[in-house]
Coordinates of C-alpha atoms in Angstrom, one line a residue:
M84 CA 114.8 -105.4 124.3
T85 CA 117.0 -107.5 126.5
G86 CA 116.6 -109.2 123.2
F87 CA 113.1 -109.9 121.9
K88 CA 113.2 -113.6 122.8
T89 CA 112.2 -116.3 120.4
P90 CA 108.5 -116.9 121.1
L91 CA 107.8 -119.4 123.9
K92 CA 111.3 -118.9 125.5
L93 CA 111.4 -117.7 129.1
A94 CA 111.7 -114.0 129.5
G95 CA 114.5 -113.4 131.9
G96 CA 117.6 -111.2 132.1
I97 CA 121.1 -110.7 133.4
T98 CA 122.0 -108.8 136.6
L99 CA 123.5 -105.5 135.5
A100 CA 125.5 -102.9 137.4
S101 CA 125.2 -99.2 136.9
L102 CA 128.2 -97.0 136.2
L103 CA 128.8 -93.2 136.0
L104 CA 125.9 -91.3 137.6
A105 CA 123.7 -94.5 137.6
L106 CA 121.7 -95.5 140.6
P107 CA 122.1 -99.2 141.5
A108 CA 120.2 -101.3 139.0
L109 CA 117.8 -104.0 140.2
G110 CA 119.0 -107.1 138.4
Q111 CA 116.6 -109.2 136.4
D112 CA 116.0 -112.7 137.8
A113 CA 117.8 -115.3 135.8
P114 CA 115.5 -117.8 134.0
A115 CA 116.3 -120.6 136.5
E116 CA 115.5 -118.3 139.4
A117 CA 112.2 -117.3 137.9
V118 CA 111.2 -120.9 137.5
V119 CA 112.2 -121.7 141.1
E120 CA 110.3 -118.7 142.4
A121 CA 107.2 -119.7 140.5
A122 CA 107.5 -123.3 141.4
A123 CA 107.5 -122.4 145.0
G124 CA 104.0 -121.0 144.6
G125 CA 102.8 -124.0 142.6
E126 CA 101.0 -124.1 139.3
A127 CA 98.8 -121.0 140.1
A128 CA 101.9 -118.9 140.5
I129 CA 103.4 -120.1 137.2
Q130 CA 100.1 -119.3 135.4
T131 CA 100.0 -115.9 137.0
Q132 CA 103.5 -115.1 135.7
Y133 CA 102.4 -116.2 132.2
I134 CA 99.3 -114.0 132.4
L135 CA 101.2 -111.0 133.6
N136 CA 103.9 -111.4 131.0
S137 CA 101.3 -111.6 128.3
F138 CA 99.4 -108.6 129.7
L139 CA 102.6 -106.5 129.7
M140 CA 103.1 -107.1 126.0
L141 CA 99.5 -106.4 125.1
F142 CA 99.5 -103.2 127.1
G143 CA 102.9 -102.2 125.7
G144 CA 101.7 -103.0 122.2
I145 CA 98.7 -100.7 122.6
L146 CA 101.0 -97.9 123.6
V147 CA 103.4 -98.5 120.7
F148 CA 100.3 -98.5 118.4
W149 CA 99.5 -95.1 119.7
M150 CA 102.8 -93.9 118.4
A151 CA 101.3 -94.3 114.9
A152 CA 99.1 -91.4 115.8
G153 CA 102.1 -89.5 117.0
F154 CA 104.0 -89.9 113.8
A155 CA 100.9 -88.9 111.8
M156 CA 100.4 -85.7 113.9
L157 CA 104.1 -84.8 113.9
E158 CA 104.3 -85.2 110.1
A159 CA 101.0 -83.3 109.6
G160 CA 102.5 -80.4 111.5
F161 CA 105.8 -80.4 109.8
V162 CA 104.6 -80.5 106.1
R163 CA 103.0 -77.7 104.2
T164 CA 99.2 -77.3 104.2
K165 CA 98.9 -78.6 100.7
N166 CA 100.4 -82.0 101.6
V167 CA 98.8 -82.8 105.0
S168 CA 96.2 -85.2 103.7
M169 CA 98.8 -87.1 101.8
Q170 CA 100.9 -87.6 104.9
L171 CA 97.9 -88.8 106.9
L172 CA 96.9 -91.2 104.1
K173 CA 100.5 -92.5 103.9
N174 CA 100.5 -93.2 107.7
V175 CA 97.2 -95.1 107.6
T176 CA 98.0 -97.2 104.6
M177 CA 101.6 -97.7 105.6
Y178 CA 100.7 -99.0 109.1
S179 CA 98.1 -101.4 107.6
L180 CA 100.5 -102.7 104.9
A181 CA 103.3 -103.1 107.4
C182 CA 101.1 -105.3 109.7
L183 CA 100.0 -107.4 106.8
A184 CA 103.5 -107.9 105.5
Y185 CA 104.8 -108.8 108.9
Y186 CA 102.1 -111.4 109.4
L187 CA 102.5 -113.0 106.0
I188 CA 106.3 -113.0 105.9
G189 CA 108.2 -111.0 108.5
Y190 CA 107.3 -112.7 111.8
M191 CA 108.7 -116.1 110.9
I192 CA 111.8 -114.6 109.3
M193 CA 112.4 -112.6 112.5
Y194 CA 111.6 -115.5 114.9
P195 CA 112.5 -118.8 113.1
G196 CA 113.1 -120.8 116.3
D197 CA 115.0 -123.9 115.1
A198 CA 113.9 -123.5 111.5
W199 CA 116.6 -121.1 110.1
L200 CA 117.1 -121.3 106.4
V201 CA 120.7 -120.2 107.0
D202 CA 121.6 -120.6 110.6
G203 CA 121.8 -117.3 112.4
L204 CA 121.4 -115.4 109.2
I205 CA 118.2 -116.0 107.3
G206 CA 115.1 -117.0 109.2
A207 CA 112.1 -119.3 108.3
I208 CA 109.4 -118.9 105.6
G209 CA 105.8 -119.0 106.7
I210 CA 102.9 -117.0 108.2
A211 CA 102.4 -116.2 111.8
V212 CA 100.2 -118.7 113.6
L213 CA 98.5 -118.0 116.9
E214 CA 97.6 -120.4 119.6
P215 CA 94.1 -122.1 119.4
V216 CA 91.0 -120.4 120.7
G217 CA 90.4 -121.1 124.4
L218 CA 94.0 -122.3 125.1
A219 CA 94.0 -124.7 128.0
A220 CA 96.7 -124.2 130.7
E221 CA 98.0 -127.7 130.3
A222 CA 98.5 -127.1 126.5
A223 CA 100.4 -123.9 127.0
D224 CA 104.2 -123.4 127.4
L225 CA 104.0 -121.3 130.6
T226 CA 107.6 -120.3 130.5
Y227 CA 107.1 -117.1 128.5
A228 CA 103.8 -115.6 127.3
T229 CA 101.1 -116.2 124.7
V230 CA 102.2 -116.2 121.1
S231 CA 99.3 -113.8 120.3
S232 CA 100.6 -111.2 122.7
D233 CA 104.2 -111.6 121.4
F234 CA 103.1 -111.2 117.8
F235 CA 100.9 -108.2 118.7
F236 CA 103.8 -106.5 120.4
Q237 CA 106.4 -107.3 117.7
V238 CA 104.2 -106.1 114.8
M239 CA 104.0 -102.7 116.3
F240 CA 107.8 -102.3 116.3
C241 CA 107.8 -103.3 112.6
A242 CA 105.3 -100.7 111.7
T243 CA 107.3 -98.1 113.7
A244 CA 110.4 -98.7 111.6
A245 CA 108.3 -98.0 108.5
S246 CA 106.9 -94.8 110.0
I247 CA 110.3 -93.3 110.3
V248 CA 110.7 -93.2 106.5
S249 CA 107.5 -91.4 105.8
G250 CA 108.4 -88.0 107.2
T251 CA 111.8 -87.8 105.6
V252 CA 110.5 -88.3 102.0
A253 CA 107.4 -86.2 102.6
E254 CA 106.0 -83.7 100.0
R255 CA 107.7 -85.1 96.9
I256 CA 106.9 -88.9 96.6
K257 CA 104.0 -90.7 95.0
L258 CA 101.9 -93.0 97.1
L259 CA 102.3 -96.3 95.2
P260 CA 106.1 -96.5 95.1
F261 CA 106.2 -95.5 98.7
L262 CA 103.9 -98.3 99.7
I263 CA 105.9 -100.8 97.7
F264 CA 109.0 -99.8 99.5
V265 CA 107.2 -100.1 102.8
A266 CA 106.2 -103.7 101.9
A267 CA 109.8 -104.6 101.1
L268 CA 111.1 -103.0 104.3
T269 CA 108.6 -104.6 106.6
A270 CA 108.3 -108.1 105.0
L271 CA 112.1 -108.6 104.5
V272 CA 114.6 -105.9 105.4
Y273 CA 113.5 -105.2 108.9
P274 CA 112.8 -108.8 109.9
I275 CA 116.0 -110.1 108.5
Q276 CA 118.3 -107.8 110.4
A277 CA 116.1 -108.0 113.6
S278 CA 116.5 -111.8 113.5
W279 CA 120.2 -111.3 113.9
K280 CA 119.7 -109.9 117.4
W281 CA 116.2 -110.5 118.7
G282 CA 115.7 -113.8 116.9
G283 CA 118.9 -115.3 118.3
G284 CA 121.0 -114.7 115.2
F285 CA 124.7 -114.1 114.8
L286 CA 124.8 -110.6 116.3
D287 CA 123.1 -111.9 119.4
Q288 CA 125.6 -114.7 119.6
M289 CA 128.4 -112.2 119.4
G290 CA 127.0 -110.4 122.5
F291 CA 125.4 -107.4 120.8
L292 CA 123.1 -105.5 123.2
D293 CA 120.1 -103.4 122.1
F294 CA 117.3 -103.5 124.7
A295 CA 114.5 -102.0 122.7
G296 CA 115.9 -101.1 119.3
S297 CA 118.1 -98.0 119.0
T298 CA 119.7 -99.9 116.1
V299 CA 117.3 -102.7 115.4
V300 CA 114.3 -100.4 114.9
H301 CA 115.3 -96.7 114.8
S302 CA 118.5 -96.7 112.9
V303 CA 116.9 -99.1 110.4
G304 CA 114.2 -96.6 109.7
G305 CA 116.9 -93.9 109.5
W306 CA 119.1 -95.7 107.0
A307 CA 116.1 -96.5 104.8
A308 CA 115.0 -92.9 105.0
L309 CA 118.5 -91.6 104.1
A310 CA 118.7 -93.8 101.0
G311 CA 115.2 -92.6 100.0
A312 CA 116.2 -88.9 100.4
I313 CA 119.3 -89.4 98.3
I314 CA 117.5 -91.2 95.5
L315 CA 114.5 -88.9 95.6
G316 CA 116.3 -85.6 95.8
A317 CA 115.2 -82.4 97.6
R318 CA 111.9 -80.6 97.4
K319 CA 111.6 -77.9 94.7
G320 CA 113.1 -74.6 96.0
K321 CA 114.6 -76.1 99.1
Y322 CA 118.2 -75.3 98.0
N323 CA 119.0 -72.2 96.1
P324 CA 121.4 -72.1 93.1
D325 CA 123.9 -70.2 95.2
G326 CA 124.0 -73.0 97.8
T327 CA 121.9 -71.2 100.4
V328 CA 119.0 -73.0 102.2
R329 CA 115.4 -71.9 101.9
A330 CA 113.5 -72.6 105.0
I331 CA 110.1 -74.2 104.4
P332 CA 108.1 -73.9 107.5
G333 CA 105.6 -76.6 108.6
S334 CA 101.9 -75.9 108.6
N335 CA 100.9 -76.5 112.2
M336 CA 103.2 -76.5 115.2
P337 CA 100.4 -77.4 117.7
L338 CA 99.9 -80.6 115.8
A339 CA 103.7 -81.3 115.7
V340 CA 103.9 -80.8 119.5
L341 CA 100.9 -83.0 120.0
G342 CA 102.6 -85.7 117.9
M343 CA 105.8 -85.4 120.0
F344 CA 103.9 -85.9 123.2
I345 CA 102.0 -88.9 121.8
L346 CA 105.3 -90.4 120.7
W347 CA 106.8 -89.7 124.1
M348 CA 103.8 -91.5 125.8
G349 CA 104.0 -94.4 123.4
W350 CA 107.7 -94.8 124.2
Y351 CA 106.8 -96.0 127.7
G352 CA 105.4 -99.1 126.1
F353 CA 108.1 -99.3 123.5
N354 CA 110.8 -99.5 126.2
G355 CA 109.0 -100.5 129.3
A356 CA 107.3 -103.6 127.8
S357 CA 110.6 -104.6 126.2
Q358 CA 111.4 -106.0 129.6
L359 CA 109.1 -108.8 128.3
A360 CA 108.1 -110.0 131.8
M361 CA 106.5 -108.6 135.0
G362 CA 105.6 -111.7 136.9
T363 CA 108.3 -111.3 139.6
V364 CA 109.3 -108.5 142.0
G365 CA 112.5 -107.9 140.1
D366 CA 110.8 -107.7 136.7
I367 CA 108.1 -105.2 137.7
A368 CA 110.7 -103.1 139.4
D369 CA 112.8 -103.1 136.2
V370 CA 109.7 -102.2 134.1
G371 CA 109.2 -99.1 136.3
R372 CA 113.0 -98.3 136.1
V373 CA 112.9 -98.5 132.3
M374 CA 110.0 -96.2 132.1
A375 CA 111.5 -93.6 134.4
N376 CA 114.8 -93.7 132.5
T377 CA 112.9 -93.4 129.2
N378 CA 111.3 -90.2 130.5
A379 CA 114.7 -88.9 131.7
G380 CA 116.2 -89.4 128.3
A381 CA 113.4 -87.3 126.7
I382 CA 113.8 -84.4 129.1
G383 CA 117.5 -84.4 128.6
G384 CA 117.2 -84.3 124.9
A385 CA 114.6 -81.5 124.9
L386 CA 116.5 -79.3 127.3
A387 CA 119.8 -79.7 125.6
A388 CA 118.2 -78.9 122.2
A389 CA 116.6 -75.8 123.7
A390 CA 119.8 -74.5 125.3
L391 CA 122.0 -75.2 122.3
S392 CA 119.6 -73.6 119.8
A393 CA 119.4 -70.5 122.0
L394 CA 123.2 -70.4 122.2
I395 CA 123.8 -70.9 118.5
Y396 CA 120.8 -69.1 116.9
K397 CA 119.9 -66.6 119.7
K398 CA 116.4 -68.0 119.7
V399 CA 114.9 -71.3 121.0
D400 CA 113.8 -73.2 117.9
L401 CA 110.7 -75.2 118.7
T402 CA 111.4 -77.7 115.9
F403 CA 114.8 -78.4 117.5
V404 CA 113.2 -78.9 120.9
I405 CA 110.6 -81.3 119.5
N406 CA 113.2 -83.4 117.7
G407 CA 115.6 -83.1 120.7
A408 CA 113.1 -84.8 122.9
L409 CA 112.6 -87.6 120.4
A410 CA 116.3 -88.0 119.9
G411 CA 116.7 -88.3 123.6
L412 CA 114.1 -91.1 123.6
V413 CA 115.9 -92.9 120.7
S414 CA 119.3 -92.5 122.5
V415 CA 118.1 -94.2 125.7
T416 CA 116.3 -97.0 123.9
A417 CA 119.3 -99.2 123.5
E418 CA 119.8 -99.4 127.2
P419 CA 117.1 -97.9 129.4
L420 CA 117.5 -100.3 132.3
T421 CA 121.0 -100.0 133.7
P422 CA 121.5 -96.2 133.8
G423 CA 120.3 -94.1 136.7
L424 CA 118.1 -91.1 136.1
G425 CA 121.1 -88.7 135.9
T426 CA 123.0 -90.8 133.3
A427 CA 119.8 -91.4 131.3
S428 CA 119.3 -87.7 131.1
L429 CA 122.9 -87.1 130.0
I430 CA 122.5 -89.8 127.3
G431 CA 119.4 -88.1 126.1
A432 CA 121.0 -84.7 126.2
V433 CA 123.7 -85.9 123.8
G434 CA 120.9 -87.0 121.5
G435 CA 119.4 -83.6 121.6
A436 CA 122.7 -82.0 120.8
I437 CA 123.1 -84.3 117.8
V438 CA 119.9 -83.0 116.4
V439 CA 121.0 -79.3 116.6
F440 CA 124.3 -80.0 115.0
S441 CA 123.3 -82.5 112.3
V442 CA 120.3 -80.7 110.8
P443 CA 122.4 -78.0 109.3
L444 CA 125.0 -80.7 108.3
L445 CA 122.3 -82.4 106.2
D446 CA 121.4 -79.1 104.6
R447 CA 125.0 -78.6 103.6
L448 CA 124.9 -82.0 102.0
K449 CA 121.6 -81.0 100.3
I450 CA 119.8 -84.0 101.9
D451 CA 116.2 -82.8 102.4
D452 CA 114.7 -84.4 105.5
V453 CA 111.4 -82.8 106.1
V454 CA 110.8 -83.8 109.7
G455 CA 114.3 -84.4 110.9
A456 CA 114.0 -88.2 111.1
I457 CA 117.5 -88.9 110.0
P458 CA 119.1 -87.0 112.9
V459 CA 116.5 -88.3 115.4
H460 CA 116.4 -91.9 114.5
L461 CA 119.7 -92.7 112.7
F462 CA 122.3 -90.4 114.3
A463 CA 120.8 -90.6 117.8
G464 CA 120.2 -94.3 117.3
I465 CA 123.9 -94.9 116.6
W466 CA 124.8 -92.8 119.6
G467 CA 122.4 -94.7 121.8
T468 CA 123.9 -98.0 120.7
I469 CA 127.4 -96.9 121.6
A470 CA 126.3 -95.4 124.9
V471 CA 125.3 -98.9 126.1
V472 CA 128.9 -99.5 127.0
F473 CA 128.9 -96.6 129.6
T474 CA 126.3 -98.3 131.8
N475 CA 126.2 -102.0 131.0
P476 CA 129.3 -103.9 131.9
D477 CA 128.3 -106.7 129.6
A478 CA 128.5 -104.5 126.5
N479 CA 131.6 -104.6 124.3
I480 CA 132.3 -101.5 122.2
G481 CA 133.8 -103.6 119.4
V482 CA 130.7 -105.7 119.1
Q483 CA 128.4 -102.7 119.3
L484 CA 130.3 -101.0 116.5
I485 CA 130.2 -104.2 114.4
A486 CA 126.5 -104.4 114.8
I487 CA 126.0 -100.7 113.9
V488 CA 128.0 -101.1 110.7
T489 CA 126.6 -104.5 109.7
V490 CA 123.0 -103.4 110.1
G491 CA 123.7 -100.0 108.5
L492 CA 125.3 -101.4 105.4
F493 CA 122.7 -104.1 105.0
V494 CA 119.7 -101.7 105.3
F495 CA 121.2 -98.8 103.4
L496 CA 122.4 -100.8 100.4
I497 CA 119.2 -102.8 100.1
S498 CA 117.1 -99.7 100.4
L499 CA 119.2 -97.9 97.8
V500 CA 118.6 -100.8 95.4
V501 CA 114.9 -100.9 96.1
W502 CA 114.5 -97.1 95.8
F503 CA 116.5 -97.1 92.5
I504 CA 114.4 -99.9 91.0
L505 CA 111.2 -98.2 91.9
K506 CA 112.5 -95.0 90.4
A507 CA 113.5 -96.7 87.2
I508 CA 110.3 -98.7 86.8
M509 CA 107.5 -96.3 87.9
G510 CA 109.1 -93.1 89.0
L511 CA 109.1 -91.8 92.6
R512 CA 108.2 -88.2 92.2
P513 CA 105.0 -86.6 91.0
S514 CA 105.2 -84.0 88.2
A515 CA 106.6 -80.6 88.9
E516 CA 103.0 -79.2 88.4
D517 CA 101.6 -81.7 91.0
E518 CA 104.3 -80.8 93.5
D519 CA 103.4 -77.1 93.1
L520 CA 99.7 -77.8 93.4
G521 CA 100.2 -80.1 96.4
L522 CA 99.7 -83.8 96.7
D523 CA 96.4 -83.4 98.6
V524 CA 94.8 -82.3 95.4
A525 CA 97.0 -84.2 92.9
E526 CA 97.0 -87.6 94.5
V527 CA 94.6 -87.8 97.4
G528 CA 91.6 -85.7 96.2
V529 CA 90.9 -84.6 99.8
E530 CA 92.4 -81.4 101.1
A531 CA 93.2 -81.1 104.8
Y532 CA 92.4 -77.4 104.9
P533 CA 90.1 -76.6 102.0
E534 CA 88.9 -73.3 103.5
F535 CA 92.5 -71.9 103.6
K536 CA 92.5 -71.4 99.8

């Protein structure tokens, strides 16, 4: 987001110029200009802006919630038949737990306002509190949006970061330790680092730019997933003793494609509503621009992955194309406003190429990522954060790299510690017999495809 603003601050922006193949960007109104424009129309115009800004985040939050269905279907398609119910159960419980943890702890840590425990570094302690029922106009701060719409939008992003981890560690993790890790990630790890940018913390003060979260959301999930995959180890039989890789096909490619398209659709809310305002001509034009560029990033990633997989493997690999589209979306998320359609497509295409080249790299390192979340969310997230400097003249490559490294070290090291503690205390993996049997039977008790036996 042009920074998730601290709640009750005015959503505004900075005029940005496009470079490379970019079309001219419509600059966001500066906060003072928005206030003057609203004041010219009187109190009714100010209230209308407040209502429209709130509606944008409510509608965007609904679209981002829909991404939970996308992750569930994508993972259900990429895992084997015997583990589908487990993945679906993980997605439902993980989403619910993430929302609860963010309400109880995460929201105030991420948006402390003036109540930082350590200024710019550690946020406030407390639960999220909404405005009273039937809020009167004279009691509202009309410069931004409702607290309820802001919380609703933000909590969906928190849950998305957790969803990224689920697919990587699929098919060989027990439910309870996974949920405990999710609680730690969504209550503390994600909100702390997000406060450094979107809560007005030290990275934001340095000038770090991440419009909707290539680093703040996607790389965070990717780093946490990478740590989990390392501590957990690979699925049985994935890597042969001679070093060769055994392909383990997913159970249902139609479901995987459905999941991809649901995620693609949800991304319009993820990026588009991150404009945080649509009460002026400039803002609503920028919302449309962001959504169009988001789509362009996805098509660039899908086409690049298709072309490269055909060139390298002599066949177009559907799994590469699925993840190529998602990597294109992640790549453009850090800056979907300032590029033109051509540049956004190119940024997404690089993301698609990253997937094709990095999946075999992970296999050489014997890091088993079932759904390809590490290439999609971590590697493409890093690329997207760097790519901001090509279209936004306010971006500084040094600052962008500092933010990538800072967030990466923090999330990866904390995640390693949490995964290691959970492994030592309760164990992460089911027994070898349960893995062979499948977690649907061993842990869930409900098979996704009982008739296929």
